mmCIF file of C-alpha atoms and ligand atoms in Angstrom:
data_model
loop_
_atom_site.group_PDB
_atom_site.id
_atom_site.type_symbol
_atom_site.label_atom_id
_atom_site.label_comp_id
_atom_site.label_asym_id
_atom_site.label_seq_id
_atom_site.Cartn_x
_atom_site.Cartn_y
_atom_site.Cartn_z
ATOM 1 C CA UNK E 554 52.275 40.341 -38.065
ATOM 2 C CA UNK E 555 55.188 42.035 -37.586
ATOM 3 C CA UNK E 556 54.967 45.734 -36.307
ATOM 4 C CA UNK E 557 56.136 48.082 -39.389
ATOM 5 C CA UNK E 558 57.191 51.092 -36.916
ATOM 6 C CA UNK E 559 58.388 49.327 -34.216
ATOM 7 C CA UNK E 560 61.978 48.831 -33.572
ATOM 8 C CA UNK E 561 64.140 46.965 -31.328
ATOM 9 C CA UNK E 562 68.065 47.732 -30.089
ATOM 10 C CA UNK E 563 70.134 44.933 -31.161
ATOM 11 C CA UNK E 564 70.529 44.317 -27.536
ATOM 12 C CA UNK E 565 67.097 44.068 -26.527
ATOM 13 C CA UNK E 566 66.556 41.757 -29.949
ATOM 14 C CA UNK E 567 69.072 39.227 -28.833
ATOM 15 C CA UNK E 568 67.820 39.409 -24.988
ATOM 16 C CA UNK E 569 64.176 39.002 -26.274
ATOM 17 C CA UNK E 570 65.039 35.919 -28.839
ATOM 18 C CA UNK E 571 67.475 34.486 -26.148
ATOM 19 C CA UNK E 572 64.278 34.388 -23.829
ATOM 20 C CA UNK E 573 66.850 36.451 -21.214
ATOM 21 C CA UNK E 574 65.054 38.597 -19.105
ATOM 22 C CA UNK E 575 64.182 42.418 -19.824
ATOM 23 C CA UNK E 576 62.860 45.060 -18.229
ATOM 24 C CA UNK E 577 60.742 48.194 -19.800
ATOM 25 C CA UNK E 578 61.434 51.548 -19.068
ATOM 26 C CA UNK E 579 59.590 54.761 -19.514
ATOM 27 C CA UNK E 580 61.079 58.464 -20.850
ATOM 28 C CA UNK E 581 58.522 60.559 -19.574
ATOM 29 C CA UNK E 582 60.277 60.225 -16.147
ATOM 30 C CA UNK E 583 63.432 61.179 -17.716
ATOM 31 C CA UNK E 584 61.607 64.003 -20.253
ATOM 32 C CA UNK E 585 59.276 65.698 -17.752
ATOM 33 C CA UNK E 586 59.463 63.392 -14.528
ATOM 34 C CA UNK E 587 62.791 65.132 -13.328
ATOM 35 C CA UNK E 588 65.246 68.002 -14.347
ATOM 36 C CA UNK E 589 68.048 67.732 -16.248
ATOM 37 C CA UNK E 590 70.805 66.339 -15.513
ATOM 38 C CA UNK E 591 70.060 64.195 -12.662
ATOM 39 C CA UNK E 592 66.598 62.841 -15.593
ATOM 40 C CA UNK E 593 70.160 61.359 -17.515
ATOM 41 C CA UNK E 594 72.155 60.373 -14.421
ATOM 42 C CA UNK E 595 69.052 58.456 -13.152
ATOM 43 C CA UNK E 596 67.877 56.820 -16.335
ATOM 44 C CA UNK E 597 71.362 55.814 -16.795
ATOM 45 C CA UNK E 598 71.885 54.655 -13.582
ATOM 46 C CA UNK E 599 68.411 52.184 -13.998
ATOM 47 C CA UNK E 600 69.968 50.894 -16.604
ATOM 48 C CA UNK E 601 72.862 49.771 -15.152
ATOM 49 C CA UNK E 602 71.391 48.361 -11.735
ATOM 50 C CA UNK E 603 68.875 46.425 -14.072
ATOM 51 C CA UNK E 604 72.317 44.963 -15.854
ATOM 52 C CA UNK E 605 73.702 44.406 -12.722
ATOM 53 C CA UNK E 606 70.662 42.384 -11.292
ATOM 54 C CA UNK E 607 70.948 40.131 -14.448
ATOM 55 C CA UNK E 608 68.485 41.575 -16.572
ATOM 56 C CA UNK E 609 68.275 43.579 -19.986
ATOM 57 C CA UNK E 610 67.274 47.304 -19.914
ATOM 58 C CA UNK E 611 65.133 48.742 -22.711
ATOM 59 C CA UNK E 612 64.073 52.154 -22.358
ATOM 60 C CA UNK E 613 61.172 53.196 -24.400
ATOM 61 C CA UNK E 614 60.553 55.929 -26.307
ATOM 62 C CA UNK E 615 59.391 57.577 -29.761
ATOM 63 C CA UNK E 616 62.130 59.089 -31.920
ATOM 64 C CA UNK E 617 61.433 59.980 -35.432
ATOM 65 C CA UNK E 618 58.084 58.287 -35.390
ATOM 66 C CA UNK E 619 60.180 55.565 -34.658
ATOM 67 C CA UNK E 620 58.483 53.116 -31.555
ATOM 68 C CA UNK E 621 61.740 52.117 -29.760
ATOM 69 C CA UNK E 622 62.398 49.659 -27.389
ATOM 70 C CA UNK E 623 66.014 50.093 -26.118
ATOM 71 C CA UNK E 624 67.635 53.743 -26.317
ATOM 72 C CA UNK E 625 71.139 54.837 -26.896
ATOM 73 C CA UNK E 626 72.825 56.574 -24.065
ATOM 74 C CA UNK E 627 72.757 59.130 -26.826
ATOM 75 C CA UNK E 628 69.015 59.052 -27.377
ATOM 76 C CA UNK E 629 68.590 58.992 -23.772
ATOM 77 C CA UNK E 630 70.788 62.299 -23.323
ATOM 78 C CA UNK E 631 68.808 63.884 -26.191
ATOM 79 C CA UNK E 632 65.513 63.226 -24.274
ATOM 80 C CA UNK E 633 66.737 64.222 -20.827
ATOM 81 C CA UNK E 634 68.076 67.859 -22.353
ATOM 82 C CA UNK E 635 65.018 68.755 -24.892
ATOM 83 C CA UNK E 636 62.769 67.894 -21.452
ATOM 84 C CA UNK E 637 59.482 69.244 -21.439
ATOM 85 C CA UNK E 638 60.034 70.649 -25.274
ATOM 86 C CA UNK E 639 59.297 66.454 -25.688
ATOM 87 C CA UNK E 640 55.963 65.652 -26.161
ATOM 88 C CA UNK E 641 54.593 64.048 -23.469
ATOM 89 C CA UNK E 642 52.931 60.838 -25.525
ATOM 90 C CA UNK E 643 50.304 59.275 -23.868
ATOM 91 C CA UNK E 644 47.729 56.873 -26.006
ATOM 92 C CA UNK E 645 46.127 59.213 -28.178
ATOM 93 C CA UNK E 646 49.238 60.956 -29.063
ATOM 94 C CA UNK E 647 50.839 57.812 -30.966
ATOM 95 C CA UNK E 648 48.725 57.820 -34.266
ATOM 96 C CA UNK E 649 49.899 61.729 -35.171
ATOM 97 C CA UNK E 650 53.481 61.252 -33.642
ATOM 98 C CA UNK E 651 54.119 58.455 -35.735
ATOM 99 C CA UNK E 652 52.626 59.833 -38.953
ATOM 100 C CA UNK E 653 54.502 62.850 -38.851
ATOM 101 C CA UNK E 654 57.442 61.496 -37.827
ATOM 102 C CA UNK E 655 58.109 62.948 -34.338
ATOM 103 C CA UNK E 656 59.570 62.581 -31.094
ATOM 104 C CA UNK E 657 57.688 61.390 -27.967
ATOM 105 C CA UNK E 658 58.193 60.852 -24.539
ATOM 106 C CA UNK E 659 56.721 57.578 -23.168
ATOM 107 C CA UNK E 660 54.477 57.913 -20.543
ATOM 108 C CA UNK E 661 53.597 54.638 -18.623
ATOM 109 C CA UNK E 662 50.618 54.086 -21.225
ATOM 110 C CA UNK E 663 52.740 53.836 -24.039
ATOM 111 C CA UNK E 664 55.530 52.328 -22.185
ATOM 112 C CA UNK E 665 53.025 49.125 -21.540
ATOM 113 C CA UNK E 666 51.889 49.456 -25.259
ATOM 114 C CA UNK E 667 55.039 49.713 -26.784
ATOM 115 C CA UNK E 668 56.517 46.503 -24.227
ATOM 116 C CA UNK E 669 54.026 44.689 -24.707
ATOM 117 C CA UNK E 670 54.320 44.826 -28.749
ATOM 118 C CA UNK E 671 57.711 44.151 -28.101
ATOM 119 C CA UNK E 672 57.223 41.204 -26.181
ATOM 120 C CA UNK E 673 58.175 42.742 -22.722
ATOM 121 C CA UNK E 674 56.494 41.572 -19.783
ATOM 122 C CA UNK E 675 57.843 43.530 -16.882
ATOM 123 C CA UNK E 676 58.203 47.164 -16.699
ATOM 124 C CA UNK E 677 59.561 49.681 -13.466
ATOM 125 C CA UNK E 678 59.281 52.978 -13.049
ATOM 126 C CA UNK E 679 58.937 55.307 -10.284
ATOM 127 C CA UNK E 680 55.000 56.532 -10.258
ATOM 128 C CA UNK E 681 51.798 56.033 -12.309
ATOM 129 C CA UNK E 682 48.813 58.676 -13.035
ATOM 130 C CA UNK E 683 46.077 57.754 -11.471
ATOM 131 C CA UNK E 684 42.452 59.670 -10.568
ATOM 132 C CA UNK E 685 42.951 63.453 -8.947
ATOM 133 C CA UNK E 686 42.352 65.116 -6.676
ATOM 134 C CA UNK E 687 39.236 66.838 -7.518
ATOM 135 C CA UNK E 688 38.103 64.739 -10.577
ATOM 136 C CA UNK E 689 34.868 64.423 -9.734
ATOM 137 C CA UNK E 690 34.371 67.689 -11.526
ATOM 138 C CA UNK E 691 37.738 68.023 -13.639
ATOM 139 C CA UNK E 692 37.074 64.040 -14.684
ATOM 140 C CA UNK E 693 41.196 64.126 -14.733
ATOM 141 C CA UNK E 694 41.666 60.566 -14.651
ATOM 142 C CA UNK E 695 45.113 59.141 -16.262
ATOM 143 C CA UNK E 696 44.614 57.100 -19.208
ATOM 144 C CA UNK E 697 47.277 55.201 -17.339
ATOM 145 C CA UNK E 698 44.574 53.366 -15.259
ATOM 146 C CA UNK E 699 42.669 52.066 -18.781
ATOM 147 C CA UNK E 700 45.981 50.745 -19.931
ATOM 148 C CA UNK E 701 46.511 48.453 -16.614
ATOM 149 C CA UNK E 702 43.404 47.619 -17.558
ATOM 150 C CA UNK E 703 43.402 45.623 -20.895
ATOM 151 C CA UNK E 704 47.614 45.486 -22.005
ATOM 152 C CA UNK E 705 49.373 42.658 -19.961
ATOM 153 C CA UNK E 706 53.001 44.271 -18.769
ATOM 154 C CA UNK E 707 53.037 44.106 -14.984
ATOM 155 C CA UNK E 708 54.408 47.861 -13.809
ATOM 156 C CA UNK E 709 56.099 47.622 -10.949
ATOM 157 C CA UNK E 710 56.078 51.336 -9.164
ATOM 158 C CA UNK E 711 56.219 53.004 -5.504
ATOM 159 C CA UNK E 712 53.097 53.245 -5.282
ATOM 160 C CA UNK E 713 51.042 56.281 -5.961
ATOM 161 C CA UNK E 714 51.796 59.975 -4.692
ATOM 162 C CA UNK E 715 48.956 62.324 -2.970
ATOM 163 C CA UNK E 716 48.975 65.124 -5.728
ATOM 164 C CA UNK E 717 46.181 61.958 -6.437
ATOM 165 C CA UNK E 718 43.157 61.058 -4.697
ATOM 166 C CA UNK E 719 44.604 57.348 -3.583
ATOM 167 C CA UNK E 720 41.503 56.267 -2.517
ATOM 168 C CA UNK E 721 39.151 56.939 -5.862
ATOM 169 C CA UNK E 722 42.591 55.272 -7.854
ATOM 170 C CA UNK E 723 41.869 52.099 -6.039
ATOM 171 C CA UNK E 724 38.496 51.896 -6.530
ATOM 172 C CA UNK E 725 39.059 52.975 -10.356
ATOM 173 C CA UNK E 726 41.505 49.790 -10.166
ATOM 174 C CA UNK E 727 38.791 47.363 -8.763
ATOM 175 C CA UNK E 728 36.612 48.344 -11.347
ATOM 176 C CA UNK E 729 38.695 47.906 -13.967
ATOM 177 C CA UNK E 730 40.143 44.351 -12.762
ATOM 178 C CA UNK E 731 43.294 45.189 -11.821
ATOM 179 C CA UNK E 732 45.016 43.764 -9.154
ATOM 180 C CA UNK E 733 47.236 45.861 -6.683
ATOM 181 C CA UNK E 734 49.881 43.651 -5.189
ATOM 182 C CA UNK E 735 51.978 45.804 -2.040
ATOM 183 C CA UNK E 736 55.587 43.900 -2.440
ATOM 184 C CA UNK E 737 56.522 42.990 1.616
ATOM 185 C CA UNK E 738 53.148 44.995 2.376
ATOM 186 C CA UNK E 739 49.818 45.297 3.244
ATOM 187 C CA UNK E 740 49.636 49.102 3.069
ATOM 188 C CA UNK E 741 49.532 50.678 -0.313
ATOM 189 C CA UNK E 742 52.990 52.690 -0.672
ATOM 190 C CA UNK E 743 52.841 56.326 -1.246
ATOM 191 C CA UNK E 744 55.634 57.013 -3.102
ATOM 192 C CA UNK E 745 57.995 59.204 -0.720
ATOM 193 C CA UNK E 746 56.963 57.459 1.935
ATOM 194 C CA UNK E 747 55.664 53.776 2.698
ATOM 195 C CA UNK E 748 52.442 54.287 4.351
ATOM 196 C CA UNK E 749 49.281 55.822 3.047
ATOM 197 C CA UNK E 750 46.415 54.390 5.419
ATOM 198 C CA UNK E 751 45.446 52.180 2.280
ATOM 199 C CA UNK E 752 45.111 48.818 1.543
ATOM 200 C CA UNK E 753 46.588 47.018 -1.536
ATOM 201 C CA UNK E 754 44.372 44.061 -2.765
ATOM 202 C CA UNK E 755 47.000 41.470 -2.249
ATOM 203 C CA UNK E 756 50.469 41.019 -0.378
ATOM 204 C CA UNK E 757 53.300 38.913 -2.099
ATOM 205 C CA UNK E 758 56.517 39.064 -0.830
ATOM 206 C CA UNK E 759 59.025 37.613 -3.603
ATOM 207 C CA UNK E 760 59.682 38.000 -7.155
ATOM 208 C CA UNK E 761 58.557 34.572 -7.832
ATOM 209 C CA UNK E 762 55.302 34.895 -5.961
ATOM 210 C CA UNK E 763 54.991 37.821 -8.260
ATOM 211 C CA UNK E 764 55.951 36.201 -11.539
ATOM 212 C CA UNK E 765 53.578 33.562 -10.717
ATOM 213 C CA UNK E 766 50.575 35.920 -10.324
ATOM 214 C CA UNK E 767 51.491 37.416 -13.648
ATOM 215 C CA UNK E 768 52.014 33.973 -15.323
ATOM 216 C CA UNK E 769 48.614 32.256 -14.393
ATOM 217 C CA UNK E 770 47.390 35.549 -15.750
ATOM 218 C CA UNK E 771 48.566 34.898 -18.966
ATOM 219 C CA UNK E 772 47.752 31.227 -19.387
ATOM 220 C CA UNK E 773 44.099 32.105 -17.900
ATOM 221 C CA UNK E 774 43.959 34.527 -21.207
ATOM 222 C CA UNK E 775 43.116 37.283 -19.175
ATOM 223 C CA UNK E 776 43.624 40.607 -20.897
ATOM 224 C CA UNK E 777 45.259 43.353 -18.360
ATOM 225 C CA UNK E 778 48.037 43.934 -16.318
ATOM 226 C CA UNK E 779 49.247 44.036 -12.759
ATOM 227 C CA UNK E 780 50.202 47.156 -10.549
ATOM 228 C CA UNK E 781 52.882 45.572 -7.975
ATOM 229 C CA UNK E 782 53.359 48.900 -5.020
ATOM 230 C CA UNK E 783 57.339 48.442 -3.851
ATOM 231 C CA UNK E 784 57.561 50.426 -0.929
ATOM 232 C CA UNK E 785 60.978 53.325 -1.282
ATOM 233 C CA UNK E 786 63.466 52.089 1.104
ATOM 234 C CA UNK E 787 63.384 52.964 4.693
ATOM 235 C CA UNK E 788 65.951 54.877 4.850
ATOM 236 C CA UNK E 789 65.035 57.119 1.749
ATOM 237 C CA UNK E 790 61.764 57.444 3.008
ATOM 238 C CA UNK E 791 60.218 61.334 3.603
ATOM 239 C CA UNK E 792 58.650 62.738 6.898
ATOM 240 C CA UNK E 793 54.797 62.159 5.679
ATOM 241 C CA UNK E 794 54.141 65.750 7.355
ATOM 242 C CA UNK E 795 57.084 67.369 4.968
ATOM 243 C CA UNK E 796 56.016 66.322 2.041
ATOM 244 C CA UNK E 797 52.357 66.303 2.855
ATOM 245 C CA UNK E 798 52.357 70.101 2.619
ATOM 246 C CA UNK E 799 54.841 70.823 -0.329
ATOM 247 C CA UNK E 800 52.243 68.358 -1.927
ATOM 248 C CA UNK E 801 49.086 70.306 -0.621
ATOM 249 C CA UNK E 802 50.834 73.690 -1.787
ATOM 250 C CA UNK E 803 51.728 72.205 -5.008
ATOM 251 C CA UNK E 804 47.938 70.938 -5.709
ATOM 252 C CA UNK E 805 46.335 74.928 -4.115
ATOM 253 C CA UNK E 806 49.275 76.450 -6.856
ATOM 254 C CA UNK E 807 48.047 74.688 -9.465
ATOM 255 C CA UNK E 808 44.141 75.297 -9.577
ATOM 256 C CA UNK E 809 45.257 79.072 -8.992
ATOM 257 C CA UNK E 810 47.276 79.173 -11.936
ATOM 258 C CA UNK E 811 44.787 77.080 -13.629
ATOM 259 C CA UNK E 812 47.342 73.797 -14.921
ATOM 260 C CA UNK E 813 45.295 71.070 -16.470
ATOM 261 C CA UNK E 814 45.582 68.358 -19.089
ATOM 262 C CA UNK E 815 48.118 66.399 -19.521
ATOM 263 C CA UNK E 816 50.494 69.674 -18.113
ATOM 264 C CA UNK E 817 49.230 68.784 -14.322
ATOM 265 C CA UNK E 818 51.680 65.857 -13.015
ATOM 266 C CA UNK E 819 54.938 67.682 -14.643
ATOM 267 C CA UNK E 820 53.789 70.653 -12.958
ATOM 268 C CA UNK E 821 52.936 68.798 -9.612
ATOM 269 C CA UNK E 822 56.355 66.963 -9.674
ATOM 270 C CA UNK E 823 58.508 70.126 -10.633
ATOM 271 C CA UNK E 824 57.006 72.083 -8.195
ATOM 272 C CA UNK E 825 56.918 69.359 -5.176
ATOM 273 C CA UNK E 826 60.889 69.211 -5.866
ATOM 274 C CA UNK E 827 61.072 72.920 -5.744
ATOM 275 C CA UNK E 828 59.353 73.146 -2.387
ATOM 276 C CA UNK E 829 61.279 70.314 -0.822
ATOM 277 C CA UNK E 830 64.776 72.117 -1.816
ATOM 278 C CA UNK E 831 65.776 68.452 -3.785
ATOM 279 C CA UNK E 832 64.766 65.961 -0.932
ATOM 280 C CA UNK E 833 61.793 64.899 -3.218
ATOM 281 C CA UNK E 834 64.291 64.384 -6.338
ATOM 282 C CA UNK E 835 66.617 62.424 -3.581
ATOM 283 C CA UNK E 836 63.807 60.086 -2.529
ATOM 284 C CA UNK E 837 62.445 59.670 -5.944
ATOM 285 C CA UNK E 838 65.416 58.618 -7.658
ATOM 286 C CA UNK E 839 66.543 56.087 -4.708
ATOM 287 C CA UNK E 840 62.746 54.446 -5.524
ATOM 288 C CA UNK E 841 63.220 54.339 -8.701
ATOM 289 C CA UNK E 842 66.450 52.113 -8.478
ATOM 290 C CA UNK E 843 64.854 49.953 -6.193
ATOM 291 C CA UNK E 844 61.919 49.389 -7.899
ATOM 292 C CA UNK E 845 64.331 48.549 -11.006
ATOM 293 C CA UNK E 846 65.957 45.594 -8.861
ATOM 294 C CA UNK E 847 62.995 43.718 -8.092
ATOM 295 C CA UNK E 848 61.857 43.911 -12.203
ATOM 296 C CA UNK E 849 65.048 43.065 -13.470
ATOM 297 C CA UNK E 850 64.414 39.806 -10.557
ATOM 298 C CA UNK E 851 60.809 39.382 -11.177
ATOM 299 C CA UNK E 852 61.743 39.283 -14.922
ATOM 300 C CA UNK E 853 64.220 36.234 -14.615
ATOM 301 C CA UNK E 854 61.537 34.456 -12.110
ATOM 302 C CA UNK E 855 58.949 34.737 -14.927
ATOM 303 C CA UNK E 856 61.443 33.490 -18.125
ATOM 304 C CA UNK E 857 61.917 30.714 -15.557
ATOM 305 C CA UNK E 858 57.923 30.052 -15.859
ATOM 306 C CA UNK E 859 57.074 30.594 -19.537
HETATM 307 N N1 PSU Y 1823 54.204 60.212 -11.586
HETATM 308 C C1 PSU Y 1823 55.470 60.361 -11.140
HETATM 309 N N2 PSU Y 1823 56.458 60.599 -12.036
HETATM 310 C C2 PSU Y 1823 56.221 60.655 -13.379
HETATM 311 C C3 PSU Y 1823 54.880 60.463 -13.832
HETATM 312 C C4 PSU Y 1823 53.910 60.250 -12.910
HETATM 313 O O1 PSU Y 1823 55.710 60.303 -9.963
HETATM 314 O O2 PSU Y 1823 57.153 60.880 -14.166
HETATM 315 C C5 PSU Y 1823 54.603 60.469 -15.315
HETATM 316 C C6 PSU Y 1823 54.485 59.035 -15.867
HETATM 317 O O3 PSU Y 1823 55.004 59.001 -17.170
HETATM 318 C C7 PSU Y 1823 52.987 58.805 -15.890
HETATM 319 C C8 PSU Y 1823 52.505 60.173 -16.293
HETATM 320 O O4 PSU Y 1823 52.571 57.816 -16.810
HETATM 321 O O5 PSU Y 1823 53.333 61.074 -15.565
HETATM 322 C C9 PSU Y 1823 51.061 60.389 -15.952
HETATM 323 O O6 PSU Y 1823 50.633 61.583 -16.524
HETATM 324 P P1 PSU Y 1823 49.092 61.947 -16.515
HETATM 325 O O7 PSU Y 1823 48.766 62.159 -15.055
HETATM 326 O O8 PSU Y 1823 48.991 63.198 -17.329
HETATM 327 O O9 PSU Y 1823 48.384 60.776 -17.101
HETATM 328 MN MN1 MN Y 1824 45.444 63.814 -16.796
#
């Protein structure tokens, strides 16, 4: 059945009926992930490294109740300036947002939702939610986990930062049967830097390895996705110590003021970059563009499989 509020650019409808490969992209990153204008520079700039690496960007968002996969640098200019005045659009925001006919920002939930009614398998961004710090009595646990969990779009991110508790996100992950793949690692990746004294479930260390994993997924009919950890680059890499405090200070700042809901990680990740003077925004943006070469790679390894 086709999908009555869905809608594809003309772009991403020829790549997807040309079985070329594509890559999702989220707009919360650009919406409430970073400030404006390096949100616009950055989403623009994943874009064009995924083009350059062979594949076919579509950035998703929800504009005019519209579900679109594939954005106008327009539309993506129009997200990156109304920032957090977006609505950050996680699962349970898409039934009203679409009624009504409003915008939304895609978190990685509704990124995977939206790709995968699409048809998009592969999908890179720069972080996921995950369980927080302290959820054993906030029960703040990002509906991102659930959606790994039963929609099969393999996110391929830099592993997860410590404004979570990294070790309660892994064992969330076991339980919910999704496999963590570290890309050239056995350590899970902590986002600014590559170490976080955990271990991912797996090791694979090409984008064919990777596609493969995902394909015998699919022709084993198992519902779910994949989290692949890609480690940020050496040399954008933070001292752990640095950031380990701006992230400690960020976490103390908000219980005092009291952030929670869905307003914690845009609060976390504004105030980390605040802290840091900018390295943070550096770092994240150089992951992010790394992370979007190996999808726009691991998408052409898997069009060669299916
Ligand atoms: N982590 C980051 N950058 C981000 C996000 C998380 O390092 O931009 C965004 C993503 O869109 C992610 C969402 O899906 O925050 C998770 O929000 P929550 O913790 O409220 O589920
Ligand atoms: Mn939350």
């Amino acid at each position: 059945m086709k999908n009555p509020y869905l809608d594809l650019s003309p772009e991403v409808a020829a790549a997807l009926a040309a079985h070329k490969p594509v890559v999702a992209l989220e707009s919360t990153i650009i919406s409430h992930g970073m400030p404006y204008p390096q949100n616009v520079e950055t989403a623009l700039a994943v874009e064009q490294t995924i083009r350059e690496n062979g594949a076919t960007p579509a950035t998703i968002a929800i504009i005019g109740g519209r579900l679109k996969a594939g954005l106008t640098r327009e539309e993506i200019t129009y997200l990156g300036k109304k920032g957090t005045a977006v609505t950050k659009a996680s699962r349970r925001d898409l039934p009203v947002l679409v009624a009504r006919g409003e915008d939304g920002a895609t978190t990685v939930t509704t990124t995977m939702m939206i790709a995968a009614m699409a048809g998009i398998s592969v999908f890179a961004t720069g972080g996921i939610g995950g369980v927080h710090r302290g959820a054993e009595t906030t029960m703040d646990i990002s509906a991102d986990l659930e959606e790994l969990a039963k929609t099969p779009v393999m996110v391929i991110c830099a592993g997860a930062k410590s404004i979570l508790d990294l070790g309660l996100t892994l064992e969330y992950l076991e339980t919910k049967g999704v496999p963590v793949i570290g890309y050239g690692t056995e350590e899970l990746p902590a986002f600014y830097t590559r170490k976080s004294g955990f271990s991912v479930d797996y090791r694979l260390d090409s984008p064919e390895e990777l596609a493969r994993a995902f394909h015998a997924a699919r022709e084993m009919g198992l519902a779910g996705g994949m989290l692949v950890t890609n480690p940020i680059p050496e040399e954008y890499s933070m001292d752990p110590a640095v950031i380990g405090a701006a992230i400690d200070e960020a976490v103390a700042e908000a219980g005092t003021l009291g952030i929670h809901g869905k307003a914690t990680t845009p609060f976390l990740l504004a105030k980390i970059k605040d802290i840091t003077g900018g390295e943070s925004l550096a770092s994240n943006i150089q992951l992010v563009l790394n992370n979007a070469r190996l999808a726009a790679k691991t998408a052409a390894a898997l069009e060669v499989l299916s």
